[in-house]
Every structure is written in structure tokens, then in C-alpha cells.
mmCIF file of C-alpha atoms in Angstrom:
data_model
loop_
_atom_site.group_PDB
_atom_site.id
_atom_site.type_symbol
_atom_site.label_atom_id
_atom_site.label_comp_id
_atom_site.label_asym_id
_atom_site.label_seq_id
_atom_site.Cartn_x
_atom_site.Cartn_y
_atom_site.Cartn_z
ATOM 1 C CA MET Y 15 0.062 -0.200 0.422
ATOM 2 C CA THR Y 16 1.265 3.813 -0.788
ATOM 3 C CA GLY Y 17 0.886 6.456 1.004
ATOM 4 C CA THR Y 18 -1.594 8.832 -1.195
ATOM 5 C CA ALA Y 19 -4.808 6.311 -0.607
ATOM 6 C CA GLY Y 20 -7.624 8.863 -0.381
ATOM 7 C CA GLY Y 21 -7.886 12.036 0.887
ATOM 8 C CA PRO Y 22 -7.680 15.355 -0.140
ATOM 9 C CA LEU Y 23 -3.869 15.617 -0.568
ATOM 10 C CA GLN Y 24 -3.892 12.945 -2.145
ATOM 11 C CA GLY Y 25 -0.704 13.546 -5.051
ATOM 12 C CA VAL Y 26 1.291 15.364 -2.037
ATOM 13 C CA ARG Y 27 4.328 14.576 -1.152
ATOM 14 C CA VAL Y 28 6.236 15.893 1.897
ATOM 15 C CA VAL Y 29 9.472 15.251 3.094
ATOM 16 C CA GLU Y 30 9.324 15.158 7.349
ATOM 17 C CA LEU Y 31 12.629 15.834 9.150
ATOM 18 C CA ALA Y 32 12.214 13.821 12.273
ATOM 19 C CA GLY Y 33 11.211 15.503 15.430
ATOM 20 C CA ILE Y 34 9.639 15.692 18.173
ATOM 21 C CA GLY Y 35 5.818 16.875 19.026
ATOM 22 C CA PRO Y 36 4.167 19.143 16.608
ATOM 23 C CA GLY Y 37 7.116 18.387 14.081
ATOM 24 C CA PRO Y 38 5.027 14.907 14.023
ATOM 25 C CA PHE Y 39 2.111 16.132 14.799
ATOM 26 C CA ALA Y 40 1.662 18.621 11.594
ATOM 27 C CA ALA Y 41 2.857 15.321 9.198
ATOM 28 C CA MET Y 42 0.766 13.362 10.875
ATOM 29 C CA LEU Y 43 -2.263 15.916 9.613
ATOM 30 C CA LEU Y 44 -1.088 15.774 6.292
ATOM 31 C CA ALA Y 45 -0.576 12.455 6.010
ATOM 32 C CA ASP Y 46 -4.578 11.701 7.768
ATOM 33 C CA LEU Y 47 -5.176 14.315 4.927
ATOM 34 C CA GLY Y 48 -4.028 11.877 2.031
ATOM 35 C CA ALA Y 49 -0.907 13.587 1.391
ATOM 36 C CA ASP Y 50 2.502 10.435 0.911
ATOM 37 C CA VAL Y 51 4.387 11.563 3.738
ATOM 38 C CA VAL Y 52 7.906 10.308 4.113
ATOM 39 C CA ARG Y 53 10.124 10.679 7.083
ATOM 40 C CA VAL Y 54 13.234 10.692 7.260
ATOM 41 C CA ASP Y 55 14.859 9.386 10.109
ATOM 42 C CA ARG Y 56 18.250 9.646 12.528
ATOM 43 C CA PRO Y 57 19.700 6.675 12.934
ATOM 44 C CA GLY Y 58 18.872 5.053 16.268
ATOM 45 C CA GLY Y 59 15.569 5.914 16.362
ATOM 46 C CA PRO Y 60 13.224 8.748 17.864
ATOM 47 C CA GLY Y 61 14.215 10.564 20.772
ATOM 48 C CA LEU Y 62 10.729 10.504 21.741
ATOM 49 C CA HIS Y 63 10.536 7.896 24.741
ATOM 50 C CA ILE Y 64 7.662 5.881 23.223
ATOM 51 C CA ALA Y 65 7.247 2.226 21.340
ATOM 52 C CA PRO Y 66 7.456 2.966 17.507
ATOM 53 C CA SER Y 67 4.588 1.182 17.286
ATOM 54 C CA ARG Y 68 2.361 3.598 19.827
ATOM 55 C CA ASP Y 69 3.313 6.977 18.261
ATOM 56 C CA VAL Y 70 -0.010 7.917 16.531
ATOM 57 C CA THR Y 71 1.278 10.787 16.010
ATOM 58 C CA ASN Y 72 3.359 8.571 12.987
ATOM 59 C CA ARG Y 73 1.258 6.923 11.343
ATOM 60 C CA ASN Y 74 -0.205 7.303 7.679
ATOM 61 C CA LYS Y 75 3.836 7.278 6.991
ATOM 62 C CA ARG Y 76 7.104 5.761 6.268
ATOM 63 C CA SER Y 77 10.333 6.290 7.027
ATOM 64 C CA VAL Y 78 12.918 5.652 5.986
ATOM 65 C CA THR Y 79 16.475 6.524 7.950
ATOM 66 C CA ALA Y 80 19.597 9.222 6.458
ATOM 67 C CA ASP Y 81 22.843 10.185 8.397
ATOM 68 C CA LEU Y 82 22.893 14.159 7.716
ATOM 69 C CA LYS Y 83 25.812 14.229 9.302
ATOM 70 C CA THR Y 84 27.448 12.331 6.233
ATOM 71 C CA GLU Y 85 27.454 13.000 2.805
ATOM 72 C CA ASP Y 86 24.659 10.491 1.742
ATOM 73 C CA GLY Y 87 22.532 10.873 4.140
ATOM 74 C CA ARG Y 88 22.149 14.764 2.825
ATOM 75 C CA ARG Y 89 22.128 13.813 -0.160
ATOM 76 C CA ALA Y 90 19.841 11.470 0.038
ATOM 77 C CA VAL Y 91 16.938 14.546 2.116
ATOM 78 C CA LEU Y 92 18.140 16.679 -0.883
ATOM 79 C CA ASP Y 93 17.029 14.395 -3.608
ATOM 80 C CA LEU Y 94 13.877 13.523 -1.668
ATOM 81 C CA ALA Y 95 13.401 17.404 -1.733
ATOM 82 C CA ALA Y 96 13.453 17.903 -5.620
ATOM 83 C CA ARG Y 97 10.866 15.580 -6.077
ATOM 84 C CA ALA Y 98 8.815 16.775 -2.870
ATOM 85 C CA ASP Y 99 5.499 19.232 -2.401
ATOM 86 C CA VAL Y 100 6.716 19.893 1.189
ATOM 87 C CA LEU Y 101 9.384 19.392 3.237
ATOM 88 C CA ILE Y 102 8.986 20.179 7.456
ATOM 89 C CA GLU Y 103 11.519 20.381 9.964
ATOM 90 C CA GLY Y 104 11.941 21.532 13.369
ATOM 91 C CA TYR Y 105 15.135 22.525 14.175
ATOM 92 C CA ARG Y 106 16.910 25.277 15.856
ATOM 93 C CA PRO Y 107 17.250 28.096 13.998
ATOM 94 C CA GLY Y 108 20.495 27.848 11.439
ATOM 95 C CA VAL Y 109 20.739 24.408 12.443
ATOM 96 C CA ALA Y 110 18.759 22.658 9.018
ATOM 97 C CA GLU Y 111 21.314 25.100 7.356
ATOM 98 C CA ARG Y 112 24.410 23.544 9.219
ATOM 99 C CA LEU Y 113 23.305 20.016 7.626
ATOM 100 C CA GLY Y 114 23.263 21.258 4.003
ATOM 101 C CA VAL Y 115 19.723 20.786 3.610
ATOM 102 C CA GLY Y 116 17.999 24.462 4.552
ATOM 103 C CA PRO Y 117 16.243 26.314 2.712
ATOM 104 C CA ASP Y 118 19.101 28.030 0.198
ATOM 105 C CA ALA Y 119 19.999 24.659 -0.147
ATOM 106 C CA CYS Y 120 16.500 22.475 -1.082
ATOM 107 C CA LEU Y 121 14.451 25.824 -3.117
ATOM 108 C CA ALA Y 122 17.359 25.385 -5.422
ATOM 109 C CA ARG Y 123 16.810 21.403 -5.870
ATOM 110 C CA ASN Y 124 13.407 22.662 -6.171
ATOM 111 C CA PRO Y 125 11.967 26.327 -6.221
ATOM 112 C CA ARG Y 126 8.300 25.288 -5.632
ATOM 113 C CA LEU Y 127 9.032 23.509 -2.107
ATOM 114 C CA VAL Y 128 7.159 25.124 0.356
ATOM 115 C CA TYR Y 129 10.293 24.647 3.559
ATOM 116 C CA GLY Y 130 8.418 24.241 7.016
ATOM 117 C CA ARG Y 131 9.852 25.194 9.652
ATOM 118 C CA MET Y 132 8.392 24.516 13.362
ATOM 119 C CA THR Y 133 9.769 25.562 16.385
ATOM 120 C CA GLY Y 134 9.001 27.464 19.997
ATOM 121 C CA TRP Y 135 10.890 31.540 19.664
ATOM 122 C CA GLY Y 136 11.031 31.294 15.669
ATOM 123 C CA GLN Y 137 13.627 32.271 13.392
ATOM 124 C CA HIS Y 138 14.379 35.103 14.717
ATOM 125 C CA GLY Y 139 14.500 38.201 17.763
ATOM 126 C CA PRO Y 140 16.282 37.294 21.353
ATOM 127 C CA LEU Y 141 14.728 34.163 22.050
ATOM 128 C CA ALA Y 142 15.119 32.592 18.601
ATOM 129 C CA ASP Y 143 18.462 31.309 19.885
ATOM 130 C CA THR Y 144 17.353 29.513 23.402
ATOM 131 C CA ALA Y 145 15.882 25.501 24.876
ATOM 132 C CA GLY Y 146 12.620 26.014 25.005
ATOM 133 C CA HIS Y 147 9.662 23.968 25.655
ATOM 134 C CA ASP Y 148 5.132 24.428 25.422
ATOM 135 C CA ILE Y 149 5.164 25.951 29.197
ATOM 136 C CA ALA Y 150 6.948 28.712 28.383
ATOM 137 C CA TYR Y 151 5.522 29.018 24.807
ATOM 138 C CA ILE Y 152 2.199 30.244 26.418
ATOM 139 C CA ALA Y 153 3.840 31.933 29.396
ATOM 140 C CA VAL Y 154 5.306 34.944 27.522
ATOM 141 C CA THR Y 155 2.569 35.226 25.556
ATOM 142 C CA GLY Y 156 -0.709 35.592 28.225
ATOM 143 C CA ALA Y 157 -2.025 32.637 26.989
ATOM 144 C CA LEU Y 158 -0.806 29.869 30.169
ATOM 145 C CA GLY Y 159 -1.863 33.411 32.606
ATOM 146 C CA LEU Y 160 -5.364 32.598 31.499
ATOM 147 C CA SER Y 161 -6.824 29.353 32.550
ATOM 148 C CA GLY Y 162 -6.171 28.772 36.835
ATOM 149 C CA PRO Y 163 -7.430 29.832 40.252
ATOM 150 C CA ALA Y 164 -6.943 32.985 40.832
ATOM 151 C CA ASP Y 165 -5.590 32.586 43.874
ATOM 152 C CA GLY Y 166 -3.633 29.874 43.235
ATOM 153 C CA PRO Y 167 -1.274 29.612 39.491
ATOM 154 C CA PRO Y 168 -1.635 29.080 36.069
ATOM 155 C CA ALA Y 169 -2.711 25.647 35.171
ATOM 156 C CA PHE Y 170 -2.086 24.369 32.042
ATOM 157 C CA PRO Y 171 -3.340 21.831 29.948
ATOM 158 C CA ALA Y 172 -0.526 19.581 28.432
ATOM 159 C CA ASN Y 173 0.938 20.831 25.478
ATOM 160 C CA LEU Y 174 -2.340 20.665 23.144
ATOM 161 C CA LEU Y 175 -2.696 24.836 23.712
ATOM 162 C CA GLY Y 176 0.884 25.991 22.330
ATOM 163 C CA ASP Y 177 2.561 22.534 20.492
ATOM 164 C CA PHE Y 178 -0.164 21.374 18.735
ATOM 165 C CA GLY Y 179 -3.214 24.775 18.476
ATOM 166 C CA GLY Y 180 0.051 27.677 18.107
ATOM 167 C CA GLY Y 181 2.410 25.440 16.154
ATOM 168 C CA ALA Y 182 1.300 22.141 14.799
ATOM 169 C CA LEU Y 183 -2.520 23.594 13.375
ATOM 170 C CA TYR Y 184 -0.256 26.737 11.495
ATOM 171 C CA LEU Y 185 2.165 24.545 10.831
ATOM 172 C CA VAL Y 186 -0.092 23.293 8.607
ATOM 173 C CA VAL Y 187 -2.314 26.685 7.803
ATOM 174 C CA GLY Y 188 1.056 27.903 6.104
ATOM 175 C CA VAL Y 189 1.653 25.105 4.479
ATOM 176 C CA LEU Y 190 -1.279 23.850 2.266
ATOM 177 C CA ALA Y 191 -1.602 28.120 1.908
ATOM 178 C CA ALA Y 192 2.090 28.402 0.047
ATOM 179 C CA LEU Y 193 0.915 25.421 -1.250
ATOM 180 C CA HIS Y 194 -1.458 27.009 -3.028
ATOM 181 C CA HIS Y 195 0.154 29.833 -3.912
ATOM 182 C CA THR Y 196 2.756 28.208 -5.884
ATOM 183 C CA ARG Y 197 0.566 25.391 -7.934
ATOM 184 C CA ALA Y 198 -1.336 28.641 -8.779
ATOM 185 C CA GLY Y 199 1.679 29.450 -10.888
ATOM 186 C CA GLY Y 200 4.106 30.869 -7.757
ATOM 187 C CA ALA Y 201 7.194 29.777 -6.155
ATOM 188 C CA GLY Y 202 8.171 28.176 -3.164
ATOM 189 C CA GLN Y 203 8.369 29.644 -0.106
ATOM 190 C CA VAL Y 204 9.773 29.712 3.935
ATOM 191 C CA VAL Y 205 6.608 28.809 5.892
ATOM 192 C CA ASP Y 206 8.311 30.115 9.688
ATOM 193 C CA ALA Y 207 5.623 28.957 12.312
ATOM 194 C CA ALA Y 208 7.094 30.336 16.224
ATOM 195 C CA ILE Y 209 4.249 28.714 19.109
ATOM 196 C CA VAL Y 210 4.614 31.969 20.719
ATOM 197 C CA ASP Y 211 3.131 33.724 17.068
ATOM 198 C CA GLY Y 212 0.318 31.028 17.025
ATOM 199 C CA THR Y 213 -1.051 30.852 20.567
ATOM 200 C CA ALA Y 214 -0.832 34.959 20.935
ATOM 201 C CA HIS Y 215 -2.583 34.646 17.028
ATOM 202 C CA LEU Y 216 -4.646 32.363 19.359
ATOM 203 C CA THR Y 217 -6.087 34.667 21.739
ATOM 204 C CA ALA Y 218 -6.816 38.066 19.319
ATOM 205 C CA LEU Y 219 -11.191 37.612 20.304
ATOM 206 C CA ILE Y 220 -9.659 37.960 24.269
ATOM 207 C CA HIS Y 221 -7.194 41.035 23.329
ATOM 208 C CA GLY Y 222 -10.540 42.886 21.805
ATOM 209 C CA MET Y 223 -12.742 41.338 24.380
ATOM 210 C CA LEU Y 224 -9.647 43.287 27.285
ATOM 211 C CA ALA Y 225 -9.250 46.471 24.628
ATOM 212 C CA ALA Y 226 -13.302 47.182 24.845
ATOM 213 C CA GLY Y 227 -12.775 45.783 28.893
ATOM 214 C CA ALA Y 228 -15.200 43.382 28.453
ATOM 215 C CA TRP Y 229 -12.304 41.222 29.488
ATOM 216 C CA GLN Y 230 -9.932 41.743 32.899
ATOM 217 C CA ASP Y 231 -7.395 40.794 32.359
ATOM 218 C CA ARG Y 232 -6.154 38.331 35.940
ATOM 219 C CA ARG Y 233 -7.998 35.138 36.282
ATOM 220 C CA GLU Y 234 -11.641 33.779 37.698
ATOM 221 C CA ALA Y 235 -12.704 37.493 36.793
ATOM 222 C CA ASN Y 236 -14.179 36.932 33.836
ATOM 223 C CA PHE Y 237 -17.163 34.812 31.549
ATOM 224 C CA PHE Y 238 -15.318 31.260 30.263
ATOM 225 C CA ASP Y 239 -12.530 31.588 31.976
ATOM 226 C CA GLY Y 240 -13.115 30.009 35.505
ATOM 227 C CA GLY Y 241 -14.539 33.665 37.412
ATOM 228 C CA SER Y 242 -19.128 32.935 36.344
ATOM 229 C CA PRO Y 243 -20.709 30.193 38.513
ATOM 230 C CA PHE Y 244 -22.289 29.108 34.813
ATOM 231 C CA TYR Y 245 -19.278 27.893 33.615
ATOM 232 C CA GLY Y 246 -16.800 26.258 35.236
ATOM 233 C CA THR Y 247 -16.497 21.884 36.284
ATOM 234 C CA TYR Y 248 -18.054 20.745 39.920
ATOM 235 C CA GLU Y 249 -17.708 18.027 42.171
ATOM 236 C CA THR Y 250 -19.599 14.551 42.340
ATOM 237 C CA ALA Y 251 -20.796 12.972 44.613
ATOM 238 C CA ASP Y 252 -18.128 9.742 43.154
ATOM 239 C CA GLY Y 253 -15.640 11.995 43.402
ATOM 240 C CA GLY Y 254 -16.363 13.365 39.726
ATOM 241 C CA HIS Y 255 -16.469 16.382 37.858
ATOM 242 C CA MET Y 256 -19.554 17.822 36.050
ATOM 243 C CA ALA Y 257 -18.751 20.702 33.628
ATOM 244 C CA VAL Y 258 -20.711 23.107 32.732
ATOM 245 C CA GLY Y 259 -21.328 26.026 30.061
ATOM 246 C CA ALA Y 260 -25.135 27.430 30.612
ATOM 247 C CA LEU Y 261 -23.786 31.338 29.338
ATOM 248 C CA GLU Y 262 -26.351 32.339 27.720
ATOM 249 C CA GLN Y 263 -29.893 33.402 29.730
ATOM 250 C CA ARG Y 264 -31.808 30.517 27.995
ATOM 251 C CA PHE Y 265 -29.885 27.352 28.666
ATOM 252 C CA TYR Y 266 -28.602 28.812 32.291
ATOM 253 C CA VAL Y 267 -32.685 28.919 32.549
ATOM 254 C CA GLN Y 268 -32.883 25.385 31.589
ATOM 255 C CA PHE Y 269 -29.266 24.233 33.872
ATOM 256 C CA MET Y 270 -31.265 25.590 36.960
ATOM 257 C CA GLU Y 271 -33.806 24.554 36.807
ATOM 258 C CA LEU Y 272 -32.314 20.018 36.098
ATOM 259 C CA LEU Y 273 -30.173 21.092 38.791
ATOM 260 C CA GLY Y 274 -32.891 21.995 40.595
ATOM 261 C CA LEU Y 275 -32.276 25.332 41.700
ATOM 262 C CA PRO Y 276 -34.664 28.193 39.594
ATOM 263 C CA GLU Y 277 -36.068 29.251 42.986
ATOM 264 C CA THR Y 278 -33.755 29.328 45.543
ATOM 265 C CA ALA Y 279 -29.913 30.219 44.300
ATOM 266 C CA PRO Y 280 -28.871 33.837 44.454
ATOM 267 C CA ALA Y 281 -30.078 35.999 40.470
ATOM 268 C CA ARG Y 282 -26.816 34.813 37.982
ATOM 269 C CA GLU Y 283 -26.786 38.633 36.977
ATOM 270 C CA ASP Y 284 -25.464 40.546 40.316
ATOM 271 C CA PRO Y 285 -21.611 39.468 40.235
ATOM 272 C CA ALA Y 286 -21.841 40.330 43.836
ATOM 273 C CA ARG Y 287 -23.056 36.814 45.200
ATOM 274 C CA TRP Y 288 -21.506 34.924 42.174
ATOM 275 C CA GLY Y 289 -19.164 33.439 45.411
ATOM 276 C CA GLU Y 290 -22.969 32.818 46.954
ATOM 277 C CA LEU Y 291 -24.128 30.669 43.838
ATOM 278 C CA ARG Y 292 -20.956 28.496 42.750
ATOM 279 C CA ALA Y 293 -21.000 27.284 46.281
ATOM 280 C CA ALA Y 294 -24.884 26.088 45.470
ATOM 281 C CA ILE Y 295 -24.755 24.479 43.024
ATOM 282 C CA ALA Y 296 -21.249 22.976 43.887
ATOM 283 C CA ALA Y 297 -23.449 21.554 47.061
ATOM 284 C CA ARG Y 298 -26.024 20.964 44.199
ATOM 285 C CA PHE Y 299 -23.744 18.377 42.071
ATOM 286 C CA ARG Y 300 -22.088 16.705 45.537
ATOM 287 C CA GLU Y 301 -25.179 15.194 45.818
ATOM 288 C CA ARG Y 302 -25.330 12.618 42.184
ATOM 289 C CA THR Y 303 -22.962 10.846 40.903
ATOM 290 C CA ARG Y 304 -20.821 11.872 37.906
ATOM 291 C CA ALA Y 305 -23.161 8.999 36.043
ATOM 292 C CA GLU Y 306 -26.182 10.162 37.710
ATOM 293 C CA TRP Y 307 -26.167 13.908 36.965
ATOM 294 C CA THR Y 308 -25.480 13.039 32.986
ATOM 295 C CA ALA Y 309 -28.533 11.248 32.859
ATOM 296 C CA VAL Y 310 -30.032 13.961 33.658
ATOM 297 C CA PHE Y 311 -28.984 16.316 31.410
ATOM 298 C CA GLU Y 312 -29.103 13.984 28.816
ATOM 299 C CA GLY Y 313 -30.404 15.957 25.636
ATOM 300 C CA SER Y 314 -31.372 18.907 27.219
ATOM 301 C CA ASP Y 315 -29.967 22.992 25.997
ATOM 302 C CA ALA Y 316 -27.977 23.730 29.300
ATOM 303 C CA CYS Y 317 -24.624 22.926 28.128
ATOM 304 C CA VAL Y 318 -23.716 20.218 31.276
ATOM 305 C CA ALA Y 319 -21.131 17.775 29.909
ATOM 306 C CA PRO Y 320 -18.967 15.100 32.047
ATOM 307 C CA VAL Y 321 -15.293 15.392 32.539
ATOM 308 C CA LEU Y 322 -14.560 12.127 30.869
ATOM 309 C CA SER Y 323 -10.448 10.798 30.603
ATOM 310 C CA LEU Y 324 -8.926 9.808 27.910
ATOM 311 C CA ARG Y 325 -10.163 6.371 28.180
ATOM 312 C CA GLU Y 326 -13.116 6.908 29.014
ATOM 313 C CA ALA Y 327 -13.959 9.206 25.749
ATOM 314 C CA PRO Y 328 -14.212 6.333 22.864
ATOM 315 C CA ALA Y 329 -16.733 5.206 24.361
ATOM 316 C CA HIS Y 330 -18.883 8.370 24.809
ATOM 317 C CA PRO Y 331 -22.303 7.536 23.069
ATOM 318 C CA HIS Y 332 -22.342 10.371 20.388
ATOM 319 C CA LEU Y 333 -18.179 9.875 19.445
ATOM 320 C CA ALA Y 334 -18.907 6.306 19.553
ATOM 321 C CA ALA Y 335 -22.056 6.873 17.029
ATOM 322 C CA ARG Y 336 -19.839 9.343 14.632
ATOM 323 C CA GLY Y 337 -16.598 7.684 14.950
ATOM 324 C CA THR Y 338 -14.565 10.319 16.604
ATOM 325 C CA PHE Y 339 -12.176 7.199 17.913
ATOM 326 C CA VAL Y 340 -11.100 4.896 16.256
ATOM 327 C CA GLU Y 341 -8.752 0.943 16.877
ATOM 328 C CA HIS Y 342 -6.622 0.147 13.787
ATOM 329 C CA GLU Y 343 -3.923 -2.736 14.272
ATOM 330 C CA GLY Y 344 -5.746 -2.612 17.918
ATOM 331 C CA LEU Y 345 -4.571 0.604 18.709
ATOM 332 C CA THR Y 346 -7.022 3.044 19.618
ATOM 333 C CA GLN Y 347 -7.426 5.986 18.351
ATOM 334 C CA PRO Y 348 -8.925 9.675 16.997
ATOM 335 C CA ALA Y 349 -9.577 9.489 13.398
ATOM 336 C CA PRO Y 350 -8.913 12.084 11.166
ATOM 337 C CA ALA Y 351 -10.451 15.533 11.046
ATOM 338 C CA PRO Y 352 -11.783 17.076 9.126
ATOM 339 C CA ARG Y 353 -14.369 15.098 7.601
ATOM 340 C CA PHE Y 354 -14.767 15.204 3.539
ATOM 341 C CA SER Y 355 -17.695 14.806 1.670
ATOM 342 C CA GLN Y 356 -16.228 13.373 -1.548
ATOM 343 C CA THR Y 357 -13.110 12.643 -0.032
ATOM 344 C CA PRO Y 358 -12.727 10.815 3.352
ATOM 345 C CA GLY Y 359 -8.716 11.038 5.360
ATOM 346 C CA SER Y 360 -8.915 7.474 7.222
ATOM 347 C CA VAL Y 361 -5.922 5.939 9.130
ATOM 348 C CA ARG Y 362 -4.640 3.627 6.021
ATOM 349 C CA ARG Y 363 -0.974 2.460 8.055
ATOM 350 C CA PRO Y 364 0.265 2.034 11.208
ATOM 351 C CA PRO Y 365 3.116 4.048 13.213
ATOM 352 C CA ALA Y 366 6.020 3.942 10.818
ATOM 353 C CA ARG Y 367 8.804 2.003 12.033
ATOM 354 C CA PRO Y 368 11.688 3.773 11.715
ATOM 355 C CA GLY Y 369 13.487 2.831 8.141
ATOM 356 C CA ALA Y 370 11.637 0.586 7.515
ATOM 357 C CA ASP Y 371 9.876 1.685 4.573
ATOM 358 C CA THR Y 372 13.473 2.978 2.364
ATOM 359 C CA ALA Y 373 12.844 0.321 -0.099
ATOM 360 C CA GLU Y 374 9.537 0.966 -0.908
ATOM 361 C CA VAL Y 375 10.085 5.207 -0.492
ATOM 362 C CA ALA Y 376 13.589 4.977 -3.089
ATOM 363 C CA ARG Y 377 10.888 3.503 -5.561
ATOM 364 C CA ASP Y 378 8.149 5.446 -5.551
ATOM 365 C CA TRP Y 379 9.817 8.966 -5.726
ATOM 366 C CA ASP Y 380 12.545 7.179 -7.479
ATOM 367 C CA VAL Y 381 15.080 8.446 -5.045
ATOM 368 C CA PRO Y 382 18.714 5.741 -6.188
ATOM 369 C CA SER Y 383 20.285 7.001 -3.286
ATOM 370 C CA LEU Y 384 18.338 6.500 -0.586
ATOM 371 C CA ASP Y 385 18.966 3.232 -1.518
ATOM 372 C CA SER Y 386 22.551 2.746 -1.633
ATOM 373 C CA LEU Y 387 21.878 4.121 2.379
ATOM 374 C CA ARG Y 388 20.598 0.328 2.486
ATOM 375 C CA LYS Y 389 23.718 -0.956 0.967
ATOM 376 C CA GLY Y 390 26.109 0.575 2.197
ATOM 377 C CA PRO Y 391 28.362 4.266 2.453
ATOM 378 C CA HIS Y 392 27.821 5.527 -1.273
ATOM 379 C CA ARG Y 393 31.235 4.581 -3.171
#
């Protein structure tokens, strides 16, 4: 099976220089949508401490192995770039250039190439050459400071907001926009996707609210940052939690009726009594289990849902009905998204094992220099 079966990006060739985090996720998304993604792994395997057979971010890809510190490895990557539509790398600024596979070298071989660069700090700026992780990137953009209790430290959602939301997804948007440009007759170009840029961009609505005086620049002081008692989470009798998002008045009315507090709770219009209202809602939720409250609110417009764990989520009736999660070769994982009516994406291949597809890619992409890597040093 080749890597181009199905999806709206069928026929698009992508080279991914192996890394961790947002780069592989971006390449997975392109692969899910049908692109033929070839991951170039370094000898010795990936840096992530996870079995390659379980690394979902490497599904739908094929893998070759090349040592970019050798002439043979560089030659193989440049030969792949010459036949690709897109190349993605996630090195610190200047590293790809020192390895001989930077934008100038690759675009010289393929002037229509889209060269995607995934970093935390970006290609320039005072911090560009320093190390960092998701938590630091979202910290300086103001995004981290939005979540958590007013009297405690900020809360962070694993590495979803920075690495994947502000990083990988913006890289994919940039790559697809640049690809559209080249297919309309334009030249190839470099896409500089910095996690700090993307994460800051995600806060556009809140910056507008801040400028309009509709957002206070502190935690738990606003409608949807935990400040309002009708938008937050509450513990249930069995230690579970329910998520409440009854912002609009008509949803709030139904929420309070189903909760059993329509007449006794303090008015929501009086922020001075929000503490009292939150206490009343919390006490009521503690009277029943998560499953019992789930049944109470099921099918309503109260905007209430159970807080599920990662293992519980695939069994949720709505997600199960939509096939939001799929099982492929014994591995439960999120299904490709978004969905297309004419060219649906799919999970076609299990996570690529480093170097396992070198001969196949050498044949399909007509890159003899790859095949020579399997047979020994180039002479």
C-alpha cells in the first residue's frame, strides 16, 4: 500500500525531517488528509521515549533512515526534496543550514518547494537560539495566565495549547496556503511557524474583549475563565466532575431547572453574589454521582457534560456514533479530522517504524541515493 490512498491531499508529497512534538503532529495531519509523507529518521530512532509502534503521530507515514551528518544522508534528503511538494523540519534556527538541508539548498533543487519550519521562538528574535518547551511559549504570550484559580498558579492543558494548537496547526495552515500559492503559479517559499506567534494569534478574541473593557486581565474574573459560576467544573458525589457552560440565559434557565435550583439560587445577574451561587451549585452537584448527573442533563440544552478521562472518551455515545475514535491494528486513536464529503481521510497505515520503508520509498519516489543507504556507504 502506498502512502497516497484517499484524502483531499492525495498526490501531495511531504518530507518530514524527524523531530518530536508539533512537527510530527503536523505531518500526521497532512498524512491523514492523504499526503504521501516520508519521515526521515536519524539512525538510532526517534528521541521520544515511546515505542514506535505506539506513536500515533507517525501513522499514515513511511520512514527512511538517513544520517544528515554524512554526505550520503544529505544527498538523500536533497534528492527527496527535489521530488517533494513540502518539507517540514523542527530544528533550532541555523541547524538545517549547517546540515546542508536548509531552505537555500532545498529550494535550489526544487524552486517550487514549500519549506515549513516549526520552532517555539521563531527564526529570529532574542530567544530564537534558546531552548524551550510548550509551557514557556504559552507563558510569554499571556495564554498560560488565562487559566487556573485566582488564588493559585496558572493551569496548563498538557502541551495541547502551544505545541499543537499554536504550533502544529498553524504550520499546517501555512504549508497549505503556500502550497496553494505554488499551484497557482507562484514560487516556493519558507513558512516560519513559531509557537509563540500561533499561540498569541489564538488570543485575538480575548485581546479584543480586553480592549473593549469586556475582559479583566486576571484569572477567574471573566465569563469563561472560571470567574462565573455557570461556566466551570463541579465535583460530584463519587469524585467525578461535570463541566458547565450555561452562559446564555436560555441555557442557564434550563440548567438551573434540571439542577433543581430554579427558585432558591442567587440571581446570576449580580456578580457580587456569584460566590454564593457557586457554593449552591457545588453543593447540589455533590449530592449525586457523575453518571446520575449525566443522565439528568442528557439530551438537554443546559450545556452540561461529564468530564471524561482519555480512556473513557472513546466510549462516549456521541463520539462512538460519529466514529471520533477508531481502532487500527489494535491501537485506539483519534480519527482523522476534519471530515470531507468527497475525499475522506482515513487511518491507512500503522505508525511507521524507523527506516522500515526505505526500499519502497526509493522505488516510488525514484530516489536511488536512498537505496544506497541501505546497502552501505556511497562510493
